[in-house]
Coordinates of C-alpha atoms in Angstrom, one line a residue:
X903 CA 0.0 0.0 0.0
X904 CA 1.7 3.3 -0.7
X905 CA 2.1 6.3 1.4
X906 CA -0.5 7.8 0.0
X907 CA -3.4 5.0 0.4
X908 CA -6.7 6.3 0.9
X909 CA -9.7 4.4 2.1
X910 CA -12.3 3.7 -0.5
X911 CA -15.6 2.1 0.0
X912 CA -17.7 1.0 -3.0
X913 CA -21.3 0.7 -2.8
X914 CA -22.1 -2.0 -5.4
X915 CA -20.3 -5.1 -6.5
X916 CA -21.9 -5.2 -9.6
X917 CA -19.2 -5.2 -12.4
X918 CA -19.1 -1.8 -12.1
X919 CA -18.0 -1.4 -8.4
X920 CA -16.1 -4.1 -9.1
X921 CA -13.9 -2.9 -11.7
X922 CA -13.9 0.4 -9.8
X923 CA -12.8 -1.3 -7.0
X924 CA -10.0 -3.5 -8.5
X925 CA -8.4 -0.2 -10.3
X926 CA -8.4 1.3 -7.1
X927 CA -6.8 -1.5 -5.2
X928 CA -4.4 -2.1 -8.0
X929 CA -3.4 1.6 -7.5
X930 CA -2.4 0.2 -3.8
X931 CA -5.5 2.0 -1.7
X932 CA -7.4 0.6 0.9
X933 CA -11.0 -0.7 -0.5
X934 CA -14.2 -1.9 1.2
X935 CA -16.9 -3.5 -1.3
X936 CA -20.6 -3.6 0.3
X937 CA -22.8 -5.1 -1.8
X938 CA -26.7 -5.5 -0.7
X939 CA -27.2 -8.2 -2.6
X940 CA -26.1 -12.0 -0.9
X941 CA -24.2 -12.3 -4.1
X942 CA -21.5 -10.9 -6.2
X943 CA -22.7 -9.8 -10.1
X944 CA -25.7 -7.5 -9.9
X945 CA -27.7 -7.9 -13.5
X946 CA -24.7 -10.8 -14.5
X947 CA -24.9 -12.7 -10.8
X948 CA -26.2 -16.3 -10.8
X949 CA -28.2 -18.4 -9.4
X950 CA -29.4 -22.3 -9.8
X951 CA -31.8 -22.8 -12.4
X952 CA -33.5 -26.3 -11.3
X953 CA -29.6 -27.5 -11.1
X954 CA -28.4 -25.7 -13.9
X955 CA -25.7 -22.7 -13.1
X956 CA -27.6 -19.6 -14.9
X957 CA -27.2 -15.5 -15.1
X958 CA -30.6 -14.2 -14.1
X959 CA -31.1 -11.7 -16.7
X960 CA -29.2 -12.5 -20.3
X961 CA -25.5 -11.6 -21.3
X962 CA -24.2 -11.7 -24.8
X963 CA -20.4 -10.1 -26.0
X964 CA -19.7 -7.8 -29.3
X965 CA -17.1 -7.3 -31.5
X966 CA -16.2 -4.1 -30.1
X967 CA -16.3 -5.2 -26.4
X968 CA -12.5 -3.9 -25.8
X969 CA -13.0 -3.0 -22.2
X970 CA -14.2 -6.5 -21.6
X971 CA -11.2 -8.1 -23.7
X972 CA -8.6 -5.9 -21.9
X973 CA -9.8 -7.3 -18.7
X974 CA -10.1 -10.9 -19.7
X975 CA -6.7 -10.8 -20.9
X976 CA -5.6 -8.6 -18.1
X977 CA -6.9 -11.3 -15.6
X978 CA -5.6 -14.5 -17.6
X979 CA -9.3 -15.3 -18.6
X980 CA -9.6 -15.2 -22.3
X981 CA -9.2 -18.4 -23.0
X982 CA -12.9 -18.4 -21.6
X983 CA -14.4 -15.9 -24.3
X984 CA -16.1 -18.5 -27.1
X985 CA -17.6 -17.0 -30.4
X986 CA -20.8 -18.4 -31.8
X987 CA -22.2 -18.3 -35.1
X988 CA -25.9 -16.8 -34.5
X989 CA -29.1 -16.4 -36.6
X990 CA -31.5 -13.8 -35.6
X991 CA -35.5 -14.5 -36.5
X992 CA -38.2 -12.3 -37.0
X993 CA -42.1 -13.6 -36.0
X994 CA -43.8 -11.7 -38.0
X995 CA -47.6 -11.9 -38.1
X996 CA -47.9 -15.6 -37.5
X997 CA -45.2 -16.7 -39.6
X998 CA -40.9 -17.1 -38.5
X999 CA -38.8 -15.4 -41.1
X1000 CA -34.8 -15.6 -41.0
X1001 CA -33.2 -12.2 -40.1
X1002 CA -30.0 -10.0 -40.1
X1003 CA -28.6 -11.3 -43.4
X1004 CA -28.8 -9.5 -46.9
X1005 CA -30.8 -12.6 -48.0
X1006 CA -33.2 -12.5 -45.7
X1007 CA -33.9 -9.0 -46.2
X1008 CA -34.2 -9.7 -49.8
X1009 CA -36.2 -12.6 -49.3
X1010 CA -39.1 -10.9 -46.6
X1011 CA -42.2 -10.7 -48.2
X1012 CA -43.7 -7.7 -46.0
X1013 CA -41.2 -5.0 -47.2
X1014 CA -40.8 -3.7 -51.2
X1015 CA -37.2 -3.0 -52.9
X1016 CA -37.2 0.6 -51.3
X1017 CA -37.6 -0.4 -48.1
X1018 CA -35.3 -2.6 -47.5
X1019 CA -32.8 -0.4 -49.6
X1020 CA -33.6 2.3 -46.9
X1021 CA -33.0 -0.2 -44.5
X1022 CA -29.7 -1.2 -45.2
X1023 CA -28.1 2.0 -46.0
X1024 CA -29.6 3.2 -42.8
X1025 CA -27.7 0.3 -41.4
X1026 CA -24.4 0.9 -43.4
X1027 CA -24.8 4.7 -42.0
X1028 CA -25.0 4.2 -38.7
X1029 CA -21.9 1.2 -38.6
X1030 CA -19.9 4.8 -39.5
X1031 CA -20.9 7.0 -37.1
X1032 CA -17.8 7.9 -34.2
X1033 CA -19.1 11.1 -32.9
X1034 CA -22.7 10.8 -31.3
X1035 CA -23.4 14.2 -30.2
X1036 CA -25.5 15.0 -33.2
X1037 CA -28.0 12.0 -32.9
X1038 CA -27.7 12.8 -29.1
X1039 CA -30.2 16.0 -29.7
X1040 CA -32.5 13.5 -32.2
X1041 CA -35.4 11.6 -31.4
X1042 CA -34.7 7.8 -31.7
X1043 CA -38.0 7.0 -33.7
X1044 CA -38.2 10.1 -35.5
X1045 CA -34.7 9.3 -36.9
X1046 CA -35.4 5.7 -37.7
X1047 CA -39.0 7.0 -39.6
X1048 CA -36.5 9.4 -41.4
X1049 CA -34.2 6.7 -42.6
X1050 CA -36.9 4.0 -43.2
X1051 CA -40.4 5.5 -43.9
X1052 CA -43.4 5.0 -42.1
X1053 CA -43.8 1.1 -43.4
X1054 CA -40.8 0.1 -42.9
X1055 CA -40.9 1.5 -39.3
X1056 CA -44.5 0.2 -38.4
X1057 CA -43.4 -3.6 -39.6
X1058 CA -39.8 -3.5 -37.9
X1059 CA -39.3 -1.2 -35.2
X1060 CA -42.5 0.4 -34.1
X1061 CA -43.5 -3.0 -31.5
X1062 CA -40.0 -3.2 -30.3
X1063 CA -40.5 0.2 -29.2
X1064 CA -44.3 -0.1 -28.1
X1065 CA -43.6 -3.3 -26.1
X1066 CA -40.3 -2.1 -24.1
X1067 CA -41.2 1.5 -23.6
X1068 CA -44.9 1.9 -23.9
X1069 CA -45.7 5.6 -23.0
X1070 CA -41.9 6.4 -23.0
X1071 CA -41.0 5.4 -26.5
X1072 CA -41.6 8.6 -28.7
X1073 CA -38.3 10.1 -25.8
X1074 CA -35.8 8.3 -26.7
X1075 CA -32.3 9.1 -28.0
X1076 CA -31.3 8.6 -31.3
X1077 CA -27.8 8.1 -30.3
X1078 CA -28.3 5.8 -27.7
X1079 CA -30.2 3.4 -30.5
X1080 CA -28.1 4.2 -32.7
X1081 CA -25.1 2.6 -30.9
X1082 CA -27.1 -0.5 -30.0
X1083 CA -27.5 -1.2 -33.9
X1084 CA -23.8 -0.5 -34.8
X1085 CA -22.7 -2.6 -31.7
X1086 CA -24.7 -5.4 -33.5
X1087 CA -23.9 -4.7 -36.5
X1088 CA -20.1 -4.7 -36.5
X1089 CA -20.1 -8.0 -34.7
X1090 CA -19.7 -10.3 -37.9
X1091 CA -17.4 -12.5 -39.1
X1092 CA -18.4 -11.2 -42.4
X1093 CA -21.8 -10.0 -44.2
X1094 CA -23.6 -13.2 -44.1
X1095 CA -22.3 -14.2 -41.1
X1096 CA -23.2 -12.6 -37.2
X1097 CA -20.9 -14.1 -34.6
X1098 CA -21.4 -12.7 -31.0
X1099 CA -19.8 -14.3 -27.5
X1100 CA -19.9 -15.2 -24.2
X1101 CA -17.8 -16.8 -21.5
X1102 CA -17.3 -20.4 -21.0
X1103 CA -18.4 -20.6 -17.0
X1104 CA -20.9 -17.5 -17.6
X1105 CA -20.1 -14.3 -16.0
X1106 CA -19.5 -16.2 -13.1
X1107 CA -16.0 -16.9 -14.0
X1108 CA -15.1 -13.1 -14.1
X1109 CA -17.2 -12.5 -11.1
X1110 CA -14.5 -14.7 -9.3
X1111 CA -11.5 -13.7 -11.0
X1112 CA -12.0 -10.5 -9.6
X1113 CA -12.9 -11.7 -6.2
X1114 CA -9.4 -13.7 -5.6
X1115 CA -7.7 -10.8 -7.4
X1116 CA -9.5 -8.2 -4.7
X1117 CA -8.6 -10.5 -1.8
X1118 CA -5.1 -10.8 -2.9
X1119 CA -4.7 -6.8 -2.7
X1120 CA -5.8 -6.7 0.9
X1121 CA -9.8 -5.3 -0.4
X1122 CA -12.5 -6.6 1.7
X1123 CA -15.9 -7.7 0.2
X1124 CA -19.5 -7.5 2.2
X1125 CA -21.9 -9.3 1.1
X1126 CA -25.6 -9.0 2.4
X1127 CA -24.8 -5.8 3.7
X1128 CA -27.1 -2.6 2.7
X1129 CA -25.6 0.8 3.1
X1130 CA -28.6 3.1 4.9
X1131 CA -26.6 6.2 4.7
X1132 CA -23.8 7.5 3.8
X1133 CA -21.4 9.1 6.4
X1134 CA -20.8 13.3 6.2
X1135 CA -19.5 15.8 8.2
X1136 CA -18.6 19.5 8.0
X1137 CA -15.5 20.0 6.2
X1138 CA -12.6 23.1 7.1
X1139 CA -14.4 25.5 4.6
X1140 CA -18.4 24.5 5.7
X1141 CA -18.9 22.3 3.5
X1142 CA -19.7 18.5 3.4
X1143 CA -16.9 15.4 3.0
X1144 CA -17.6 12.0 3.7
X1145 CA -16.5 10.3 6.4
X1146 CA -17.8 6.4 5.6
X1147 CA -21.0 4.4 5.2
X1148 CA -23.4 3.4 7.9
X1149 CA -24.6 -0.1 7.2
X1150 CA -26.9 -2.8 8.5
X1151 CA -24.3 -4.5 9.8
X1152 CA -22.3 -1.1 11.5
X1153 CA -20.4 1.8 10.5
X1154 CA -17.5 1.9 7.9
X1155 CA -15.1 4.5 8.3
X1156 CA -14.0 5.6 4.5
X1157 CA -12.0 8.5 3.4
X1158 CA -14.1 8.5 0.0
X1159 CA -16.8 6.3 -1.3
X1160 CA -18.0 5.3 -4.7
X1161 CA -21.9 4.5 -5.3
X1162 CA -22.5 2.4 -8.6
X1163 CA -26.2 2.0 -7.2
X1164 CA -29.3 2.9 -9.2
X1165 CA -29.1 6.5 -9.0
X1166 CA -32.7 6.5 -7.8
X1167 CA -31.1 5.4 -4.5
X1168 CA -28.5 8.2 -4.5
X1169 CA -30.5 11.1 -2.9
X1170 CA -32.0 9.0 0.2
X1171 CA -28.6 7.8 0.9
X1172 CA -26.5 11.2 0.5
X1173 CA -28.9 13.6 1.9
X1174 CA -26.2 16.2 1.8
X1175 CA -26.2 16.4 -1.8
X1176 CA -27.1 19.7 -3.9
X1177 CA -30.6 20.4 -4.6
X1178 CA -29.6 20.3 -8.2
X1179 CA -27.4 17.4 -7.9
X1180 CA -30.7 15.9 -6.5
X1181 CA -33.0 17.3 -9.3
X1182 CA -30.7 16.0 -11.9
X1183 CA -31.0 12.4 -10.7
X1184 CA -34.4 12.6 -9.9
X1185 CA -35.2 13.6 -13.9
X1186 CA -33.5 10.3 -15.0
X1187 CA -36.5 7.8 -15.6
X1188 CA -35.7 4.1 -15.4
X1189 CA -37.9 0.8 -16.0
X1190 CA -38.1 -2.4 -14.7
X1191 CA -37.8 -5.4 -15.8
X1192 CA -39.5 -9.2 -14.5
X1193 CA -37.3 -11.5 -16.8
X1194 CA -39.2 -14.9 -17.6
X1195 CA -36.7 -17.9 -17.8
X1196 CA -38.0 -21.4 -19.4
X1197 CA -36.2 -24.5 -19.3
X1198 CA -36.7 -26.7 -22.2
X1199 CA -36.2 -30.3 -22.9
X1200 CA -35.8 -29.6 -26.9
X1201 CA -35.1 -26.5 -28.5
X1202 CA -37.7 -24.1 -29.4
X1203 CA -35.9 -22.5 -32.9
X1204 CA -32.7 -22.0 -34.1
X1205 CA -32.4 -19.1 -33.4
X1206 CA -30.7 -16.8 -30.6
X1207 CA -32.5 -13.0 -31.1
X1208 CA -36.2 -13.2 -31.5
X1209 CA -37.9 -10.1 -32.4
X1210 CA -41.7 -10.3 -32.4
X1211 CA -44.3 -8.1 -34.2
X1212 CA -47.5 -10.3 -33.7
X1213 CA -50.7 -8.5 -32.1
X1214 CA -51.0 -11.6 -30.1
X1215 CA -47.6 -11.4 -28.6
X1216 CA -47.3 -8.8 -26.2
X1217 CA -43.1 -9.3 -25.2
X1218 CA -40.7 -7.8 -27.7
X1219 CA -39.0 -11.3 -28.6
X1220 CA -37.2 -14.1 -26.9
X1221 CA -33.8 -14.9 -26.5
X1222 CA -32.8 -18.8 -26.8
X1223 CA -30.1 -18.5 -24.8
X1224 CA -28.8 -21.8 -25.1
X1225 CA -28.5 -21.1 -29.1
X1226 CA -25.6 -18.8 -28.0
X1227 CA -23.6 -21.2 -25.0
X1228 CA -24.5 -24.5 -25.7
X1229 CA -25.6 -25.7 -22.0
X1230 CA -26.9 -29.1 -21.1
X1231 CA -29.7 -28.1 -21.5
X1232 CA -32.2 -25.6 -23.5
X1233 CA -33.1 -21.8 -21.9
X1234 CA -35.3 -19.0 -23.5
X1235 CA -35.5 -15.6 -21.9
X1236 CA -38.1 -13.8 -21.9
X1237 CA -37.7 -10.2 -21.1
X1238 CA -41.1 -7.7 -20.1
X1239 CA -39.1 -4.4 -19.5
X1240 CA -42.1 -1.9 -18.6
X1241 CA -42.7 1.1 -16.6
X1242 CA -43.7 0.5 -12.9
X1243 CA -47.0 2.1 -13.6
X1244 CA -47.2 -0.9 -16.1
X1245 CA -50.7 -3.3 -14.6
X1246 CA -48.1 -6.3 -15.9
X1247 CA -45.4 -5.4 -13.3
X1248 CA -47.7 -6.0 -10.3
X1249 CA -48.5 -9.3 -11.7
X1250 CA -47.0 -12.9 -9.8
X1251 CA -44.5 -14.7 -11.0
X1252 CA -47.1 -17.5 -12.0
X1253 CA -49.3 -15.0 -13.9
X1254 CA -46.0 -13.7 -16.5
X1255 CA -44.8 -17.5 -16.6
X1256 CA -48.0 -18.4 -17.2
X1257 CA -48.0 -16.3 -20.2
X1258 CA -44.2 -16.0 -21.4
X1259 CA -44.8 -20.1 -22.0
X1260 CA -48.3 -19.1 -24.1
X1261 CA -46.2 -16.8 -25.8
X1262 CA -43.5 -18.9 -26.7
X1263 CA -45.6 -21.9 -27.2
X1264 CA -47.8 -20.0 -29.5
X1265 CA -44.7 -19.4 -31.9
X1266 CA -43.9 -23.0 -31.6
X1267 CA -46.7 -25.7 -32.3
X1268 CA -44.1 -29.0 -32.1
X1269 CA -43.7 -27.7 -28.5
X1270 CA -46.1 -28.7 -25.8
X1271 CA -46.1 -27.5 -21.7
X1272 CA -44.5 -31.1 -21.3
X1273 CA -41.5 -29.6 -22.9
X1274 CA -41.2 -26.6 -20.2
X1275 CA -38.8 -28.2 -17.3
X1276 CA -38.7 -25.5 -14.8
X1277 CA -39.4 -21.8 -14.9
X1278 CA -38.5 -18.4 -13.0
X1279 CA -38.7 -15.0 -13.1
X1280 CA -35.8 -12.7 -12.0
X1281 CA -36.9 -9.1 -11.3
X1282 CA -34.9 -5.7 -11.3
X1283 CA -36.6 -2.6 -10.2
X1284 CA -33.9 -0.1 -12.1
X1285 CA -33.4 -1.8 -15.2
X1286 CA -33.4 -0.1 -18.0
X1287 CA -32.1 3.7 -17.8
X1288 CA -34.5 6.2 -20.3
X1289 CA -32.2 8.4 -22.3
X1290 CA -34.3 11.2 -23.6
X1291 CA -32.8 14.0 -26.1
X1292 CA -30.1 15.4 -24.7
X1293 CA -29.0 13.0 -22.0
X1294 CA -25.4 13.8 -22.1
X1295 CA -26.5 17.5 -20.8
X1296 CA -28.6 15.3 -18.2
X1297 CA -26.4 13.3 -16.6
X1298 CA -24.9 14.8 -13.3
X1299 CA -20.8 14.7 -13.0
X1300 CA -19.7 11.9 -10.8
X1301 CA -17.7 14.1 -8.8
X1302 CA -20.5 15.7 -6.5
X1303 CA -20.9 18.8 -4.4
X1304 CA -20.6 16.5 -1.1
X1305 CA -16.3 16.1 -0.9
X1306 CA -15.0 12.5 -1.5
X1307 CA -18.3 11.3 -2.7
X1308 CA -18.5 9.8 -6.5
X1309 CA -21.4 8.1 -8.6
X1310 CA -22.6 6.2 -11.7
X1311 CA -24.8 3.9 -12.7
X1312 CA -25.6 2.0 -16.5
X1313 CA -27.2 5.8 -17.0
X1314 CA -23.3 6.9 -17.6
X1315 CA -22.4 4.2 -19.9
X1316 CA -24.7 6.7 -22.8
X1317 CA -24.9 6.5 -25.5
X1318 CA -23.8 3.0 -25.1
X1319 CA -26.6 0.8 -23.7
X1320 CA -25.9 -1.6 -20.7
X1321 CA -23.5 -4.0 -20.6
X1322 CA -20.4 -5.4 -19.0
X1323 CA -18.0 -4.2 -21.3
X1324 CA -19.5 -0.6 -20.6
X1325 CA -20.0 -1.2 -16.6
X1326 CA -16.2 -2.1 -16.8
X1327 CA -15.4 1.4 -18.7
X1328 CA -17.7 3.5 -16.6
X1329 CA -16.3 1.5 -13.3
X1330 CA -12.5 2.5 -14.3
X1331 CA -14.2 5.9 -15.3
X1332 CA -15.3 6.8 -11.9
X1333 CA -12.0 5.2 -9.5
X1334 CA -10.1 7.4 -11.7
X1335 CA -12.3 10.3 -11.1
X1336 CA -12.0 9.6 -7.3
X1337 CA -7.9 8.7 -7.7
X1338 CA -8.0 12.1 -9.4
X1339 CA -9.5 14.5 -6.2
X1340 CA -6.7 16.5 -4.2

């Protein structure tokens, strides 16, 4: 530890605290992870799926994860990273078409030669665009409608957009969709071919390389331990520094602290913050989600992505998991992200697994209920962050008006969307923001 060591304490071993707290230890500073949770991981944690070792919510790598692939080779792990050939499908009014290939664009029925020319020089455009600060100002489905025309838009995009966002989806970012499509669209092995990843061992595997690393530095991690409050006092000039965390289980002492919770959380646990600072975070929206999870004995398609635009069908798509990592044995997510005003999200579990299996049973006659194994639904109340126009002008720094107190959650990894590759950059973001205070 050099003469110099600070104490940090991390709220959140997510990826993000993690990584945070990893750079920080690496650095050769004192750290203290609490984590509410009884688990390391966050969104990427696991748990046992009816004796199968499974991420509750669903995890796929890009092309242009390079955070992610510094780290796995950083850590020793990238013999773990495995590339898959993937098809996408499209159920389109009753009937499975192939997707994301130029033949299959050529080959849908429901779009004429100008659409799907519109379509894939909208596609080609956006796989160029470096600077987002334009399409950062733009309307995501005004943009799209621009590209593609109002057909086009109504058969492709406008359900996706219906079915994730409801009431939010005409305040959206351009840029943050925009990035989602070219993060898709660059991972190919070539133009007929999409290849994305994921890690032999799941998430898992990273979750516990980073464990031994953080133990091996002296950092100490606390699991099922909430933070009420954190700790301030009245600094030489009047105003507030941290002094530590008060938790369930006692007081931390802490010369700075990090929160990677939901920023929702934020206000009610630093009530010393600005009334800006708090205004600021109280204007970011987030959804939930309640994530179905169906155990198969067969497949259900061969497909991985499933985007659905059937008025019977009222999820966005599935995800055949298993069609990515080939586990023992077959797994279809089924994501219903929705505001909490949303009648759905005060549903039981048995009501959405009830009809996430309709749903995917529906799309697949040769399957039966006999074929669904086990179920679960995994919930998170701060999901999804909503990135208006203009989000980078919404986002509050991470350095805060309270001294030796720094923040982010997957709103800072804009315009990217949430992922680990981006809680990685955002957590090495925000220890060297903190490394950075004098």
């Amino acid at each position: 530890m050099n003469a110099q060591a600070l104490h940090y304490a991390v709220i959140g071993a997510g990826p993000m605290g993690l990584a945070a707290a990893h750079r920080l230890a690496a650095a050769g500073h004192r750290v203290t992870v609490v984590e509410a949770d009884d688990r390391l991981g966050g969104m990427s944690a696991a748990f046992d799926f009816d004796g199968l070792s499974l991420e509750r919510y669903y995890h796929f790598i890009c092309k242009t994860d390079v955070p992610l692939f510094r780290t796995l080779e950083q850590f020793g792990l990238s013999h773990h990273l495995k590339w898959t050939s993937t098809q996408l499908g499209f159920y389109y009014q009753g009937t499975w078409y192939d997707w994301g290939r130029p033949d299959a664009l050529l080959k849908f029925p429901h779009l004429n030669i100008v659409d799907k020319l519109r379509f894939a020089a909208h596609v080609l455009a956006t796989k160029r665009i470096t600077d987002w600060r334009e399409l950062d100002r733009d309307n995501a489905t005004q943009w799209i409608r621009r590209w593609l025309g109002e057909r086009a838009y109504h058969v492709l995009w406008e359900r996706l957009f219906e079915l994730k966002f409801f009431e939010l989806q005409d305040n959206l970012s351009a840029a943050w969709i925009g990035t989602r499509i070219k993060r898709v669209a660059l991972s190919r092995k070539s133009l007929w071919r999409e290849e994305m990843g994921y890690l032999d061992g799941g998430s898992q595997v990273l979750l516990d390389e980073w464990k031994r690393r953080l133990d091996a530095l002296g950092a100490e991690i606390r699991l099922a331990t909430p933070v009420r409050q954190v700790d301030v006092a009245t600094g030489a000039d009047g105003s507030p520094v941290v002094t530590g965390l008060n938790t369930r289980h006692g007081p931390i002492a802490a010369d700075r602290v990090l929160s990677t919770a939901p920023l929702r959380y934020v206000p009610r646990l630093v009530p010393a913050l600005s009334n800006a600072e708090k205004g600021r975070i109280e204007a970011i929206r987030n959804i939930p989600v309640a994530c179905v999870l169906l155990k198969l004995k067969k497949a259900a398609t061969k497909y991985f992505w499933m985007n659905v635009n059937d008025p019977r069908i009222e999820v966005p798509g599935f995800i055949e998991y298993s069609n990515l990592n080939p586990l023992p044995q077959k797994v279809v997510y089924v994501p219903y992200y929705m505001p909490a005003t949303h009648p759905k999200w005060s549903w039981s579990d048995s009501a959405l697994m009830d009809e996430a299996q309709r749903y995917l049973l529906l799309t697949q006659p040769q399957l039966t209920a006999a074929d669904v194994i086990a179920r679960h639904v995994s919930r998170y109340e701060y999901a999804q962050p909503i990135c208006p126009p203009g989000f980078y002008a919404m986002l509050p720094g991470m350095k805060t008006s309270v001294g030796g107190f720094f923040m982010a959650d997957t709103s800072y990894c804009y315009p990217e969307d949430r992922s680990i590759n981006e809680s990685i950059a955002v957590g090495h973001q925000l220890a060297d923001a903190a490394m950075a205070l004098r």
